[in-house]
Amino acid sequence: MVSTRSHFPPQILAEGIQALGLSLPAEAPARLLAYQAELLKWNTAYNLTAIRDPQLVVTRHLLDSLSLLPLLNDGALLDVGSGAGLPALVLAIARPQLPVVALDSNGKKARFMRHAVRALHIDNARVIEGRVEDLGSAETFPQITSRAFASLADFLGLTRHLLAPGGQWVAMKGKLDAGERAALPADCQVAATHRLQIPGLAEDRHAVILTLRTP
C-alpha cells in the first residue's frame, strides 16, 4: 500500500489540480504526495533538487509537471533528462495507462527514480540510466518530453532518432527565446506554443510542441 504521509497539506495539491482543470484517478493525489515525501527524504542525502521547501516542491515540481497532461496523447512517452522523475514519474502517476520511460545519465537520480517506481508501484514507468545520444533507435516514441534539458535545437538533434513517425516533441521552457526558434533545423517546425498557468507560480512557463515538417 502506498503511504499517504506527506510534508504538505493534501488539500493544497488537490486545489492546484482543480485549478489546472485536470481529472485524475482517485488515488493519484495520494500517490503524488507519497512521491513528494520520497523526494524530500532522499534529497537530504542525494541532492536531487535545489528546492527543499515542501510547498515549492508541490508548485514547482508536481503542478508544473502536471500542466503538461492536456498536451499529451496516449502514445508511449520518453522523458529526456528526467532528473528526479520530473515530469516523467509525475505524468506516469497521473495517467496510469500511459507508458513512460524516464531517462537520465546521473546515477544518483536514476537510482532514486528506480526506487520510486518500485516503492510507489508505478507499473507504467521504467527508468533508463544513460545518455540520450547513446540510445539506439530500435525503440521509438510517439512523444518525447524535456524539462529545462537543453536548447530546442539540441533537444531535437539529440533525440530525433528516437521520435516515431508522426510523433511530437514537447519542450517545457520558461521565457521563450526567439533565438532558439530561429536555430531550429530546417526540417523541424514549431507546431504550437502554449503558455502554462501554474497555480501559485508567478513565472513565465511555456510548452513548445515541435514536429518534423511533412515532405
Short mmCIF file of C-alpha atoms in Angstrom, two decimals:
data_model
loop_
_atom_site.label_atom_id
_atom_site.label_comp_id
_atom_site.label_asym_id
_atom_site.label_seq_id
_atom_site.Cartn_x
_atom_site.Cartn_y
_atom_site.Cartn_z
CA MET A 1 0.00 0.00 0.00
CA VAL A 2 1.26 3.48 -0.84
CA SER A 3 1.92 5.63 2.18
CA THR A 4 -0.03 8.86 2.14
CA ARG A 5 2.36 10.52 4.59
CA SER A 6 3.30 13.88 3.14
CA HIS A 7 5.15 17.04 4.02
CA PHE A 8 2.36 19.22 2.67
CA PRO A 9 -1.37 19.60 3.31
CA PRO A 10 -3.09 17.38 0.73
CA GLN A 11 -5.83 19.92 0.01
CA ILE A 12 -3.26 22.32 -1.47
CA LEU A 13 -2.30 19.80 -4.15
CA ALA A 14 -5.98 19.00 -4.73
CA GLU A 15 -6.76 22.68 -5.22
CA GLY A 16 -3.89 23.01 -7.67
CA ILE A 17 -5.08 20.02 -9.68
CA GLN A 18 -8.55 21.52 -9.81
CA ALA A 19 -7.17 24.89 -10.90
CA LEU A 20 -5.37 23.15 -13.77
CA GLY A 21 -8.71 21.68 -14.85
CA LEU A 22 -7.45 18.11 -14.56
CA SER A 23 -9.41 14.96 -13.79
CA LEU A 24 -7.05 12.39 -12.29
CA PRO A 25 -7.62 8.87 -10.94
CA ALA A 26 -8.92 8.93 -7.38
CA GLU A 27 -5.70 7.55 -5.94
CA ALA A 28 -3.39 9.89 -7.89
CA PRO A 29 -3.17 12.79 -5.39
CA ALA A 30 -2.14 10.48 -2.55
CA ARG A 31 0.43 8.78 -4.79
CA LEU A 32 1.81 12.15 -5.88
CA LEU A 33 2.19 13.20 -2.25
CA ALA A 34 3.91 9.89 -1.49
CA TYR A 35 6.31 10.66 -4.35
CA GLN A 36 6.87 14.12 -2.87
CA ALA A 37 7.65 12.58 0.53
CA GLU A 38 10.19 10.19 -1.01
CA LEU A 39 11.78 13.01 -2.99
CA LEU A 40 12.21 15.17 0.11
CA LYS A 41 13.57 12.25 2.13
CA TRP A 42 16.13 11.25 -0.47
CA ASN A 43 17.02 14.85 -1.19
CA THR A 44 18.75 15.21 2.17
CA ALA A 45 21.46 12.77 1.08
CA TYR A 46 21.32 12.73 -2.72
CA ASN A 47 20.80 16.44 -3.54
CA LEU A 48 18.18 15.60 -6.16
CA THR A 49 16.75 19.11 -6.35
CA ALA A 50 17.70 22.55 -5.10
CA ILE A 51 14.09 23.04 -3.97
CA ARG A 52 13.68 21.86 -0.39
CA ASP A 53 10.58 23.71 0.71
CA PRO A 54 7.59 21.31 0.63
CA GLN A 55 5.22 23.94 -0.74
CA LEU A 56 7.61 24.80 -3.56
CA VAL A 57 8.03 21.11 -4.39
CA VAL A 58 4.28 20.90 -4.94
CA THR A 59 4.15 24.09 -7.01
CA ARG A 60 7.39 23.96 -8.97
CA HIS A 61 7.61 20.21 -9.44
CA LEU A 62 4.24 18.44 -9.11
CA LEU A 63 1.86 21.05 -10.53
CA ASP A 64 4.40 22.23 -13.08
CA SER A 65 4.76 18.68 -14.41
CA LEU A 66 1.00 18.06 -14.34
CA SER A 67 0.41 21.11 -16.53
CA LEU A 68 1.68 19.06 -19.49
CA LEU A 69 -1.10 16.47 -19.28
CA PRO A 70 -3.62 18.21 -21.61
CA LEU A 71 -0.93 18.43 -24.32
CA LEU A 72 -0.10 14.72 -24.39
CA ASN A 73 -1.63 11.90 -26.39
CA ASP A 74 -1.88 8.24 -25.48
CA GLY A 75 1.33 7.15 -27.17
CA ALA A 76 4.38 5.97 -25.26
CA LEU A 77 6.42 8.83 -23.84
CA LEU A 78 10.16 9.29 -23.45
CA ASP A 79 11.23 11.97 -20.98
CA VAL A 80 14.81 13.11 -21.53
CA GLY A 81 16.83 14.43 -18.60
CA SER A 82 14.22 13.37 -16.06
CA GLY A 83 16.38 14.15 -13.04
CA ALA A 84 14.39 13.01 -10.03
CA GLY A 85 11.45 11.99 -12.23
CA LEU A 86 10.15 15.33 -13.47
CA PRO A 87 7.93 15.33 -15.33
CA ALA A 88 8.19 11.60 -16.14
CA LEU A 89 7.09 9.95 -12.89
CA VAL A 90 4.52 12.62 -12.11
CA LEU A 91 2.91 12.05 -15.52
CA ALA A 92 3.05 8.27 -15.05
CA ILE A 93 1.27 8.53 -11.70
CA ALA A 94 -1.35 10.90 -13.09
CA ARG A 95 -2.05 8.76 -16.17
CA PRO A 96 -1.54 5.06 -15.30
CA GLN A 97 -2.32 3.87 -18.84
CA LEU A 98 0.48 6.00 -20.32
CA PRO A 99 3.74 4.08 -20.91
CA VAL A 100 6.56 6.32 -19.69
CA VAL A 101 10.33 5.96 -20.00
CA ALA A 102 12.44 8.22 -17.77
CA LEU A 103 15.99 8.81 -18.99
CA ASP A 104 18.83 10.42 -17.06
CA SER A 105 22.60 9.98 -17.06
CA ASN A 106 23.04 10.89 -13.38
CA GLY A 107 23.44 7.70 -11.38
CA LYS A 108 22.03 9.06 -8.11
CA LYS A 109 18.95 10.48 -9.78
CA ALA A 110 18.36 7.28 -11.77
CA ARG A 111 18.74 5.29 -8.54
CA PHE A 112 16.10 7.42 -6.85
CA MET A 113 13.72 7.05 -9.79
CA ARG A 114 14.10 3.26 -9.75
CA HIS A 115 13.37 3.32 -6.01
CA ALA A 116 10.27 5.47 -6.54
CA VAL A 117 8.99 3.20 -9.30
CA ARG A 118 9.32 0.17 -7.00
CA ALA A 119 8.13 1.76 -3.77
CA LEU A 120 5.13 3.53 -5.29
CA HIS A 121 4.28 0.71 -7.72
CA ILE A 122 4.45 2.95 -10.80
CA ASP A 123 3.99 -0.03 -13.08
CA ASN A 124 3.70 2.01 -16.30
CA ALA A 125 7.12 3.64 -15.87
CA ARG A 126 10.64 2.39 -16.39
CA VAL A 127 13.98 4.08 -15.86
CA ILE A 128 16.99 4.12 -18.15
CA GLU A 129 20.31 5.37 -16.83
CA GLY A 130 22.37 6.75 -19.69
CA ARG A 131 22.92 9.48 -22.22
CA VAL A 132 20.27 10.06 -24.85
CA GLU A 133 22.83 10.05 -27.66
CA ASP A 134 23.84 6.53 -26.65
CA LEU A 135 20.33 5.10 -27.06
CA GLY A 136 19.79 3.08 -30.19
CA SER A 137 16.82 3.69 -32.44
CA ALA A 138 15.35 0.19 -32.08
CA GLU A 139 12.66 1.71 -29.86
CA THR A 140 11.00 4.94 -30.91
CA PHE A 141 8.39 7.08 -29.19
CA PRO A 142 5.32 9.00 -30.37
CA GLN A 143 6.15 11.78 -27.90
CA ILE A 144 9.37 12.98 -26.33
CA THR A 145 9.41 15.48 -23.49
CA SER A 146 12.03 17.55 -21.74
CA ARG A 147 12.04 20.00 -18.86
CA ALA A 148 14.86 22.55 -18.99
CA PHE A 149 17.05 19.92 -20.67
CA ALA A 150 18.73 21.84 -23.48
CA SER A 151 18.11 24.37 -26.22
CA LEU A 152 15.36 23.42 -28.64
CA ALA A 153 17.86 22.71 -31.43
CA ASP A 154 20.00 20.49 -29.19
CA PHE A 155 16.94 18.71 -27.79
CA LEU A 156 15.72 17.86 -31.28
CA GLY A 157 19.17 16.97 -32.54
CA LEU A 158 19.89 14.57 -29.70
CA THR A 159 16.52 12.80 -29.85
CA ARG A 160 15.35 12.82 -33.47
CA HIS A 161 16.45 9.20 -33.95
CA LEU A 162 14.07 8.27 -31.14
CA LEU A 163 10.96 10.04 -32.48
CA ALA A 164 8.40 7.74 -34.08
CA PRO A 165 6.95 8.73 -37.48
CA GLY A 166 4.32 11.40 -36.95
CA GLY A 167 5.48 11.96 -33.38
CA GLN A 168 5.91 15.18 -31.45
CA TRP A 169 8.39 16.80 -29.10
CA VAL A 170 7.08 18.67 -26.06
CA ALA A 171 9.66 21.00 -24.53
CA MET A 172 8.98 22.80 -21.25
CA LYS A 173 10.51 26.26 -21.18
CA GLY A 174 10.48 29.39 -19.07
CA LYS A 175 10.65 32.53 -21.15
CA LEU A 176 10.60 31.87 -24.88
CA ASP A 177 13.80 32.71 -26.72
CA ALA A 178 13.36 33.83 -30.32
CA GLY A 179 16.95 32.82 -30.98
CA GLU A 180 16.19 29.21 -30.07
CA ARG A 181 13.34 29.11 -32.53
CA ALA A 182 15.49 30.63 -35.26
CA ALA A 183 18.15 27.98 -34.68
CA LEU A 184 15.81 25.04 -35.31
CA PRO A 185 16.81 22.62 -38.07
CA ALA A 186 15.13 23.39 -41.39
CA ASP A 187 13.10 20.16 -41.32
CA CYS A 188 11.63 20.88 -37.87
CA GLN A 189 8.81 23.24 -37.00
CA VAL A 190 7.01 24.69 -34.02
CA ALA A 191 3.51 23.22 -34.25
CA ALA A 192 2.16 25.13 -31.23
CA THR A 193 3.22 27.14 -28.22
CA HIS A 194 1.22 27.01 -25.00
CA ARG A 195 1.53 29.34 -22.04
CA LEU A 196 1.31 27.25 -18.89
CA GLN A 197 -0.57 28.70 -15.94
CA ILE A 198 0.83 27.00 -12.84
CA PRO A 199 -1.24 27.64 -9.70
CA GLY A 200 0.87 29.54 -7.17
CA LEU A 201 3.71 30.20 -9.60
CA ALA A 202 4.07 33.75 -10.91
CA GLU A 203 6.68 32.98 -13.55
CA ASP A 204 6.69 32.50 -17.30
CA ARG A 205 6.19 28.85 -18.19
CA HIS A 206 5.60 27.53 -21.70
CA ALA A 207 5.32 24.25 -23.54
CA VAL A 208 6.60 24.19 -27.10
CA ILE A 209 5.23 21.46 -29.39
CA LEU A 210 7.55 20.58 -32.26
CA THR A 211 7.27 18.22 -35.19
CA LEU A 212 9.12 17.25 -38.32
CA ARG A 213 7.96 19.03 -41.45
CA THR A 214 5.98 16.92 -43.88
CA PRO A 215 7.99 16.40 -47.08
#
